[in-house]
Short mmCIF file of C-alpha atoms in Angstrom, two decimals:
data_model
loop_
_atom_site.label_atom_id
_atom_site.label_comp_id
_atom_site.label_asym_id
_atom_site.label_seq_id
_atom_site.Cartn_x
_atom_site.Cartn_y
_atom_site.Cartn_z
CA MET B 1 97.30 234.98 162.25
CA ASN B 2 98.04 232.77 165.25
CA LEU B 3 95.71 232.21 168.20
CA ARG B 4 97.65 234.54 170.50
CA ARG B 5 97.35 237.42 168.01
CA TRP B 6 93.62 236.75 167.48
CA THR B 7 93.18 236.80 171.26
CA ALA B 8 94.96 240.15 171.47
CA VAL B 9 92.79 241.63 168.69
CA ILE B 10 89.60 240.41 170.37
CA ALA B 11 90.73 241.82 173.71
CA ILE B 12 91.47 245.22 172.15
CA HIS B 13 88.07 245.20 170.42
CA LEU B 14 86.29 244.33 173.66
CA LEU B 15 88.13 247.12 175.50
CA ALA B 16 87.10 249.59 172.80
CA VAL B 17 83.47 248.48 173.00
CA GLN B 18 83.58 248.72 176.79
CA ALA B 19 85.10 252.22 176.66
CA ARG B 20 82.47 253.34 174.17
CA ALA B 21 79.69 251.90 176.34
CA GLN B 22 81.10 253.67 179.37
CA ALA B 23 81.30 256.95 177.44
CA ASP B 24 77.67 256.57 176.43
CA SER B 25 76.45 255.13 179.74
CA GLY B 26 75.30 258.46 181.10
CA ALA B 27 76.03 261.63 183.00
CA VAL B 28 74.64 264.10 185.48
CA PHE B 29 74.23 267.66 184.21
CA VAL B 30 74.05 270.47 186.74
CA VAL B 31 72.80 273.89 185.59
CA ARG B 32 73.61 276.92 187.69
CA LEU B 33 72.51 280.53 187.53
CA GLY B 34 75.33 282.42 189.21
CA GLY B 35 76.04 280.22 192.22
CA ASP B 36 72.51 278.82 192.48
CA THR B 37 71.56 275.38 191.16
CA ILE B 38 68.42 275.73 189.05
CA ALA B 39 68.32 272.32 187.35
CA VAL B 40 69.83 268.85 187.74
CA GLU B 41 69.51 266.18 185.06
CA ARG B 42 70.46 262.52 184.94
CA ALA B 43 70.84 261.48 181.30
CA THR B 44 71.86 258.37 179.38
CA ILE B 45 72.45 257.68 175.70
CA VAL B 46 72.95 254.00 174.91
CA GLY B 47 72.93 252.99 171.28
CA ARG B 48 69.91 254.64 169.66
CA ARG B 49 68.01 255.32 172.88
CA ALA B 50 68.31 258.47 175.00
CA GLU B 51 66.67 259.08 178.37
CA GLY B 52 66.71 262.03 180.73
CA ALA B 53 65.13 263.11 184.01
CA MET B 54 65.58 266.79 184.89
CA TRP B 55 64.61 268.38 188.19
CA LEU B 56 63.71 272.07 187.95
CA ARG B 57 63.77 274.39 190.93
CA THR B 58 61.25 277.00 189.73
CA PRO B 59 58.55 275.92 189.48
CA PRO B 60 59.35 272.63 191.28
CA SER B 61 58.87 270.00 188.58
CA LEU B 62 60.37 266.93 186.94
CA VAL B 63 60.82 266.77 183.15
CA ARG B 64 61.36 263.33 181.63
CA GLN B 65 62.56 262.65 178.09
CA LEU B 66 62.60 259.40 176.14
CA VAL B 67 64.02 259.55 172.61
CA GLU B 68 64.45 256.78 170.04
CA LEU B 69 67.06 257.85 167.49
CA ASP B 70 67.61 256.99 163.84
CA PRO B 71 71.10 256.07 162.57
CA THR B 72 71.90 259.75 161.86
CA GLY B 73 70.99 260.96 165.36
CA GLY B 74 67.58 262.37 164.51
CA ALA B 75 64.49 261.44 166.50
CA GLU B 76 62.22 258.62 165.33
CA ARG B 77 60.08 258.98 168.43
CA ALA B 78 60.25 261.45 171.31
CA THR B 79 58.19 261.66 174.49
CA THR B 80 58.48 264.59 176.89
CA THR B 81 56.56 264.59 180.17
CA VAL B 82 56.32 267.39 182.73
CA GLY B 83 55.31 266.31 186.23
CA ARG B 84 54.45 268.29 189.34
CA GLY B 85 56.98 268.50 192.17
CA ALA B 86 60.49 267.08 192.54
CA ARG B 87 59.22 263.51 192.02
CA GLY B 88 56.87 264.31 189.16
CA ASP B 89 54.02 262.73 191.11
CA SER B 90 51.35 263.72 188.60
CA ALA B 91 51.78 264.46 184.90
CA LEU B 92 50.81 268.00 183.96
CA LYS B 93 51.72 267.88 180.28
CA ARG B 94 53.07 265.34 177.83
CA LEU B 95 53.90 265.31 174.13
CA ASP B 96 54.52 262.06 172.23
CA VAL B 97 55.80 262.52 168.66
CA THR B 98 56.39 259.74 166.12
CA VAL B 99 58.38 260.83 163.06
CA ALA B 100 58.18 259.40 159.54
CA GLY B 101 60.10 261.23 156.84
CA ASN B 102 59.39 264.95 156.98
CA SER B 103 56.24 264.69 159.06
CA GLY B 104 55.06 263.23 162.29
CA THR B 105 52.11 262.43 164.51
CA ALA B 106 51.88 264.33 167.78
CA GLN B 107 49.77 263.12 170.69
CA PRO B 108 49.53 265.86 173.34
CA PHE B 109 48.24 265.53 176.88
CA ASP B 110 47.27 268.39 179.18
CA ALA B 111 45.92 267.65 182.65
CA SER B 112 44.09 270.98 182.62
CA ALA B 113 42.21 270.26 179.38
CA PRO B 114 38.48 269.59 179.84
CA ALA B 115 38.66 266.66 177.39
CA PRO B 116 41.36 264.45 175.85
CA LEU B 117 43.35 266.29 173.18
CA PRO B 118 43.27 264.86 169.64
CA SER B 119 46.38 263.68 167.83
CA GLN B 120 47.77 265.98 165.15
CA ARG B 121 49.82 265.67 161.98
CA ILE B 122 52.80 268.02 162.17
CA ALA B 123 55.69 268.97 159.91
CA VAL B 124 59.01 267.69 161.28
CA PRO B 125 62.22 268.47 159.37
CA ARG B 126 64.31 265.39 158.72
CA GLY B 127 66.87 264.84 161.47
CA ALA B 128 65.10 266.94 164.12
CA VAL B 129 65.94 266.33 167.78
CA PRO B 130 63.74 267.26 170.77
CA PHE B 131 64.58 270.42 172.70
CA VAL B 132 63.91 271.05 176.39
CA ASN B 133 65.21 274.29 177.89
CA LEU B 134 68.12 273.83 180.37
CA SER B 135 68.51 270.17 179.35
CA GLY B 136 72.08 268.93 178.93
CA LEU B 137 70.67 265.88 177.14
CA SER B 138 69.07 268.15 174.52
CA VAL B 139 72.40 269.94 174.03
CA GLU B 140 74.28 266.66 173.59
CA LEU B 141 71.73 265.43 171.04
CA MET B 142 72.26 268.67 169.10
CA LEU B 143 76.03 268.22 169.15
CA ARG B 144 75.78 264.60 168.00
CA ARG B 145 73.39 265.47 165.20
CA ALA B 146 75.71 268.27 164.01
CA ARG B 147 78.65 265.81 163.91
CA ALA B 148 76.53 263.44 161.80
CA ILE B 149 75.72 266.27 159.37
CA GLY B 150 79.41 267.12 159.12
CA GLY B 151 81.31 270.30 158.40
CA ASP B 152 82.31 273.14 160.68
CA SER B 153 78.76 274.54 160.84
CA ALA B 154 75.37 272.84 160.74
CA ASP B 155 71.74 273.83 161.22
CA VAL B 156 70.03 271.31 163.49
CA PRO B 157 66.20 271.36 163.53
CA LEU B 158 64.69 271.19 167.01
CA LEU B 159 61.31 269.78 167.98
CA LEU B 160 59.65 271.98 170.61
CA GLY B 161 57.26 271.00 173.36
CA ASN B 162 54.30 272.57 171.54
CA GLY B 163 54.90 270.53 168.39
CA GLY B 164 56.60 273.37 166.54
CA THR B 165 60.16 273.42 165.23
CA ILE B 166 63.07 275.84 165.21
CA ALA B 167 66.65 275.61 163.93
CA ALA B 168 69.81 275.86 166.02
CA ARG B 169 73.13 276.79 164.41
CA VAL B 170 75.94 274.56 165.70
CA ARG B 171 79.47 275.73 164.90
CA ARG B 172 82.44 273.52 165.75
CA ILE B 173 85.60 275.21 167.04
CA GLY B 174 88.48 272.79 166.85
CA SER B 175 88.04 269.34 168.36
CA ASP B 176 87.08 270.36 171.89
CA SER B 177 84.44 273.09 171.68
CA ALA B 178 81.39 274.32 169.81
CA THR B 179 78.86 277.11 169.92
CA ILE B 180 75.11 276.67 169.65
CA THR B 181 73.05 279.71 168.65
CA LEU B 182 69.31 279.59 169.21
CA GLY B 183 67.02 282.59 169.01
CA GLY B 184 69.94 285.01 169.20
CA VAL B 185 71.29 283.38 172.39
CA GLU B 186 74.69 281.67 172.25
CA LEU B 187 75.72 278.64 174.30
CA ARG B 188 79.48 278.01 174.30
CA THR B 189 80.23 274.34 174.96
CA ARG B 190 83.24 272.18 175.81
CA THR B 191 83.28 268.70 174.28
CA ASP B 192 85.50 265.64 174.18
CA ALA B 193 86.77 263.92 171.05
CA GLN B 194 83.53 261.92 170.74
CA GLY B 195 81.38 265.04 170.95
CA HIS B 196 80.09 264.50 174.49
CA LEU B 197 79.08 267.69 176.29
CA LEU B 198 81.54 268.38 179.12
CA GLY B 199 80.28 271.81 180.07
CA GLY B 200 79.14 275.13 178.74
CA ALA B 201 77.91 278.62 179.46
CA VAL B 202 75.34 281.13 178.25
CA GLU B 203 77.39 284.16 179.20
CA SER B 204 74.64 286.68 178.43
CA GLN B 205 72.38 285.00 181.02
CA HIS B 206 75.05 283.88 183.54
CA VAL B 207 73.95 280.25 183.08
CA VAL B 208 76.57 277.48 183.40
CA PHE B 209 76.31 273.78 182.49
CA GLU B 210 78.54 271.22 184.22
CA ARG B 211 78.83 267.52 183.45
CA LEU B 212 79.46 265.10 186.31
CA ALA B 213 80.06 261.36 186.24
CA ALA B 214 76.96 259.19 185.95
CA SER B 215 77.78 257.75 189.38
CA ALA B 216 77.64 261.19 191.04
CA PRO B 217 74.94 261.33 193.74
CA THR B 218 72.30 263.82 192.63
CA GLY B 219 70.89 264.36 196.10
CA ALA B 220 73.44 267.06 196.91
CA TRP B 221 72.51 269.02 193.79
CA THR B 222 68.81 268.31 193.42
CA PRO B 223 67.06 271.69 193.63
CA THR B 224 65.15 272.17 196.85
CA PRO B 225 61.67 273.69 196.85
CA ALA B 226 61.60 277.45 197.12
CA SER B 227 61.31 278.83 200.64
CA TYR B 228 58.76 281.56 201.30
CA ALA B 229 59.78 282.13 204.91
CA PRO B 230 60.39 285.75 205.96
CA PRO B 231 63.99 286.94 206.36
CA PRO B 232 65.50 286.66 209.84
CA GLY B 233 64.27 289.39 212.17
CA ALA B 234 61.37 290.45 209.94
CA PRO B 235 58.48 292.06 211.89
CA TYR B 236 55.93 289.77 210.25
CA VAL B 237 55.10 286.10 209.81
CA ALA B 238 54.53 284.14 206.60
CA GLU B 239 51.66 281.64 206.40
CA ASP B 240 51.29 278.93 203.75
CA VAL B 241 47.70 279.24 202.58
CA VAL B 242 45.29 277.77 200.03
CA VAL B 243 42.55 279.79 198.33
CA THR B 244 39.68 277.93 196.66
CA THR B 245 38.21 279.69 193.63
CA ALA B 246 34.61 279.77 192.46
CA ALA B 247 35.59 277.16 189.86
CA GLY B 248 36.80 274.83 192.61
CA LEU B 249 40.52 275.25 191.93
CA ARG B 250 42.92 275.30 194.87
CA LEU B 251 45.59 278.00 194.59
CA ALA B 252 48.62 277.80 196.88
CA GLY B 253 50.17 280.96 198.24
CA THR B 254 51.77 282.91 201.05
CA LEU B 255 50.19 285.47 203.36
CA THR B 256 52.69 287.79 205.04
CA ARG B 257 51.02 289.14 208.17
CA PRO B 258 52.55 291.90 210.31
CA ALA B 259 52.60 291.53 214.06
CA THR B 260 49.69 293.41 215.60
CA ARG B 261 47.91 293.78 218.87
CA ALA B 262 45.17 291.31 219.73
CA GLY B 263 41.85 292.12 218.07
CA ALA B 264 43.30 294.62 215.57
CA ARG B 265 42.36 294.14 211.91
CA LEU B 266 44.98 294.69 209.24
CA PRO B 267 44.80 296.30 205.81
CA ALA B 268 45.77 293.86 203.06
CA VAL B 269 46.91 293.73 199.43
CA VAL B 270 46.57 290.99 196.80
CA LEU B 271 49.42 290.82 194.28
CA ILE B 272 48.41 289.91 190.70
CA THR B 273 51.03 288.29 188.46
CA GLY B 274 51.77 289.06 184.83
CA SER B 275 51.24 286.86 181.78
CA GLY B 276 52.68 283.36 181.57
CA ALA B 277 52.98 280.75 184.29
CA GLN B 278 54.35 282.62 187.33
CA ASP B 279 55.07 281.55 190.86
CA ARG B 280 53.97 283.71 193.78
CA ASP B 281 57.27 285.65 193.78
CA GLU B 282 57.25 286.28 190.00
CA ALA B 283 60.75 284.81 190.10
CA THR B 284 62.71 284.94 186.85
CA PRO B 285 65.28 282.09 186.60
CA ALA B 286 67.35 284.00 184.01
CA VAL B 287 67.85 286.93 186.41
CA ARG B 288 69.41 285.78 189.65
CA GLY B 289 67.57 286.94 192.75
CA TYR B 290 64.87 288.81 190.82
CA GLN B 291 61.71 288.21 192.89
CA PRO B 292 59.70 291.44 192.68
CA PHE B 293 56.57 290.19 194.45
CA ARG B 294 58.60 288.91 197.39
CA GLU B 295 60.21 292.35 197.65
CA ILE B 296 56.85 294.15 197.51
CA ALA B 297 55.40 291.80 200.14
CA ASP B 298 58.39 292.40 202.40
CA THR B 299 58.19 296.19 202.04
CA LEU B 300 54.44 296.42 202.63
CA SER B 301 54.41 293.99 205.55
CA ARG B 302 57.18 295.96 207.25
CA ARG B 303 54.79 298.93 207.03
CA GLY B 304 51.89 297.14 208.65
CA ILE B 305 50.06 295.81 205.57
CA ALA B 306 49.32 292.11 205.04
CA VAL B 307 50.10 290.76 201.56
CA LEU B 308 48.64 287.72 199.79
CA ARG B 309 50.49 286.36 196.77
CA LEU B 310 49.54 283.16 194.94
CA ASP B 311 51.07 280.69 192.52
CA ASP B 312 49.38 280.89 189.12
CA ARG B 313 47.21 278.04 187.91
CA GLY B 314 49.36 274.97 187.25
CA VAL B 315 52.41 276.39 189.04
CA GLY B 316 53.86 275.18 192.34
CA GLY B 317 51.06 273.87 194.54
CA SER B 318 48.18 275.36 192.51
CA ASP B 319 45.69 273.35 190.46
CA ALA B 320 46.03 273.77 186.70
CA GLY B 321 42.46 274.32 185.55
CA PRO B 322 41.29 274.41 181.91
CA ALA B 323 43.82 275.29 179.21
CA THR B 324 41.22 277.67 177.71
CA ALA B 325 41.31 280.05 180.70
CA THR B 326 41.38 283.78 179.87
CA SER B 327 42.16 286.99 181.74
CA ALA B 328 38.54 287.04 182.90
CA ASP B 329 39.06 283.65 184.58
CA PHE B 330 42.27 284.85 186.21
CA ALA B 331 40.42 287.93 187.45
CA ASP B 332 37.92 285.59 189.10
CA ASP B 333 40.84 283.91 190.88
CA VAL B 334 41.81 287.29 192.31
CA ARG B 335 38.22 287.94 193.39
CA ALA B 336 38.37 284.65 195.30
CA ALA B 337 41.57 285.85 196.98
CA VAL B 338 39.88 289.12 198.00
CA ALA B 339 36.89 287.21 199.40
CA TRP B 340 39.25 284.91 201.30
CA LEU B 341 40.94 287.89 202.95
CA ARG B 342 37.62 289.51 203.84
CA ALA B 343 36.51 286.33 205.58
CA ARG B 344 39.46 286.40 207.97
CA SER B 345 38.91 287.90 211.39
CA ASP B 346 42.36 289.53 211.41
CA MET B 347 41.84 291.44 208.13
CA ASP B 348 39.92 294.70 207.65
CA PRO B 349 37.42 294.03 204.84
CA ARG B 350 37.14 297.79 204.16
CA ARG B 351 40.89 298.18 203.52
CA ILE B 352 41.85 295.68 200.83
CA GLY B 353 43.76 296.65 197.70
CA LEU B 354 45.30 295.21 194.54
CA VAL B 355 48.74 295.53 192.96
CA GLY B 356 49.01 294.15 189.42
CA HIS B 357 51.95 293.70 187.06
CA SER B 358 51.75 293.33 183.26
CA GLU B 359 48.60 291.24 182.59
CA GLY B 360 47.82 291.66 186.28
CA ALA B 361 47.74 295.40 185.62
CA ILE B 362 44.91 294.76 183.17
CA GLU B 363 43.02 292.50 185.55
CA ALA B 364 43.20 294.90 188.52
CA PRO B 365 40.91 297.55 186.92
CA MET B 366 38.57 294.78 185.73
CA ILE B 367 38.16 293.64 189.32
CA ALA B 368 37.95 297.14 190.75
CA ALA B 369 35.17 298.00 188.28
CA THR B 370 32.93 295.35 189.87
CA ASP B 371 34.08 295.90 193.46
CA THR B 372 34.04 299.58 194.33
CA SER B 373 35.05 298.92 197.94
CA LEU B 374 38.61 298.07 196.90
CA ARG B 375 40.89 300.80 198.18
CA ALA B 376 44.13 300.58 196.23
CA PRO B 377 44.02 299.24 192.67
CA ARG B 378 47.64 299.94 191.66
CA THR B 379 49.35 298.75 188.47
CA ARG B 380 52.77 298.66 186.82
CA SER B 381 54.00 297.96 183.27
CA ARG B 382 50.75 298.65 181.42
CA PRO B 383 49.48 301.49 179.17
CA CYS B 384 49.32 304.50 181.45
CA ARG B 385 46.25 306.44 182.40
CA ALA B 386 45.42 308.72 185.30
CA GLY B 387 46.12 307.00 188.60
CA CYS B 388 48.26 304.21 187.13
CA ALA B 389 51.99 303.67 187.50
CA SER B 390 53.19 302.28 184.15
CA SER B 391 56.99 302.08 184.23
CA PRO B 392 58.78 299.04 185.70
CA SER B 393 61.04 301.46 187.56
CA THR B 394 58.03 302.59 189.60
CA ILE B 395 58.04 299.37 191.60
CA ARG B 396 59.75 301.30 194.38
CA SER B 397 56.86 303.78 194.52
CA LEU B 398 54.09 301.17 194.68
CA PRO B 399 54.45 300.37 198.40
CA HIS B 400 54.28 304.08 199.23
CA ALA B 401 51.13 304.53 197.11
CA ALA B 402 49.48 301.42 198.53
CA CYS B 403 50.25 302.50 202.10
CA ALA B 404 48.72 305.91 201.48
CA ARG B 405 45.50 304.47 200.04
CA LEU B 406 45.02 301.81 202.71
CA ARG B 407 45.33 304.09 205.71
#
């Protein structure tokens, strides 16, 4: 082969390497629920190293992933960190897993834990990849691992944030699409010839993934913090407040306060969230626009009742507190909210009530049992007894009942 031909071969090889490097250099994944952006992720996979930074809208947080891959696309080491706020200023949780064979060592971190958490030995199926909900990087790692396994269908083990594992079924459809089924939910994806994720949709949840070029500016899509301002023309104001609990935790929230004449004292309600980490609106990302506590606050405040709703521990602007907290501790948080309202000169301490949902519907009677001056302990979605509203459909009746009891 002459020099000119060798030069041509080398040039073609270099172009192929450059194209492959560009294909693997990175992407921006935008996740939308309906027309609303709920997550934006900048991800890169170069060689056997994958990195991702995902901004979540609710609660405002930054999730970082760092994955070292084996030659088959499984994880040799994976670190996932969840930080508070859009910049992830302080780490709330982290899990660092090192894999060897069919097992691994997990080192967890929880900012709310009273003491450092010990490392643990965990079972990790061979070829597992880390999974973070709404992460395009996680989806692409699944697709790549399935291609390495081969065949039209493959079960890809996933490593969860709690150290557990679950399997996802990846089914290839031709050369440009695949479905991923996880927990009965199907994600339909579009891919290129190399298996890169181009886009996808979870039709049952109205969630859409879109891949943008790595050079795309993320500022235009980065989720903005939720706004708790009242709607235009509302006959009340919304105050950003902080309630300090008996345990010294600072809980961020919103007080909607109706307009009133000078010197008048208002009746008030504290809303108590259900189980799991909830923001003050009890917003559900999978159901667009579903913010039941915002709706209750709006309805009551339009009828002359102030409403205090708080972010749960570790959500939004609230301190996390110990990971061992129970319903009794959460009930103490509500007692602190009641005391905070009673200390205000514009609130009537004799007309304060509670509205609880799910676990909050269990806590409301606990609090009322030790504070007989509470006027309106109302509940929804709990086992029914006399005086309790148990069906979720009764949300519309709660403002009427609360108004009647607080007057």
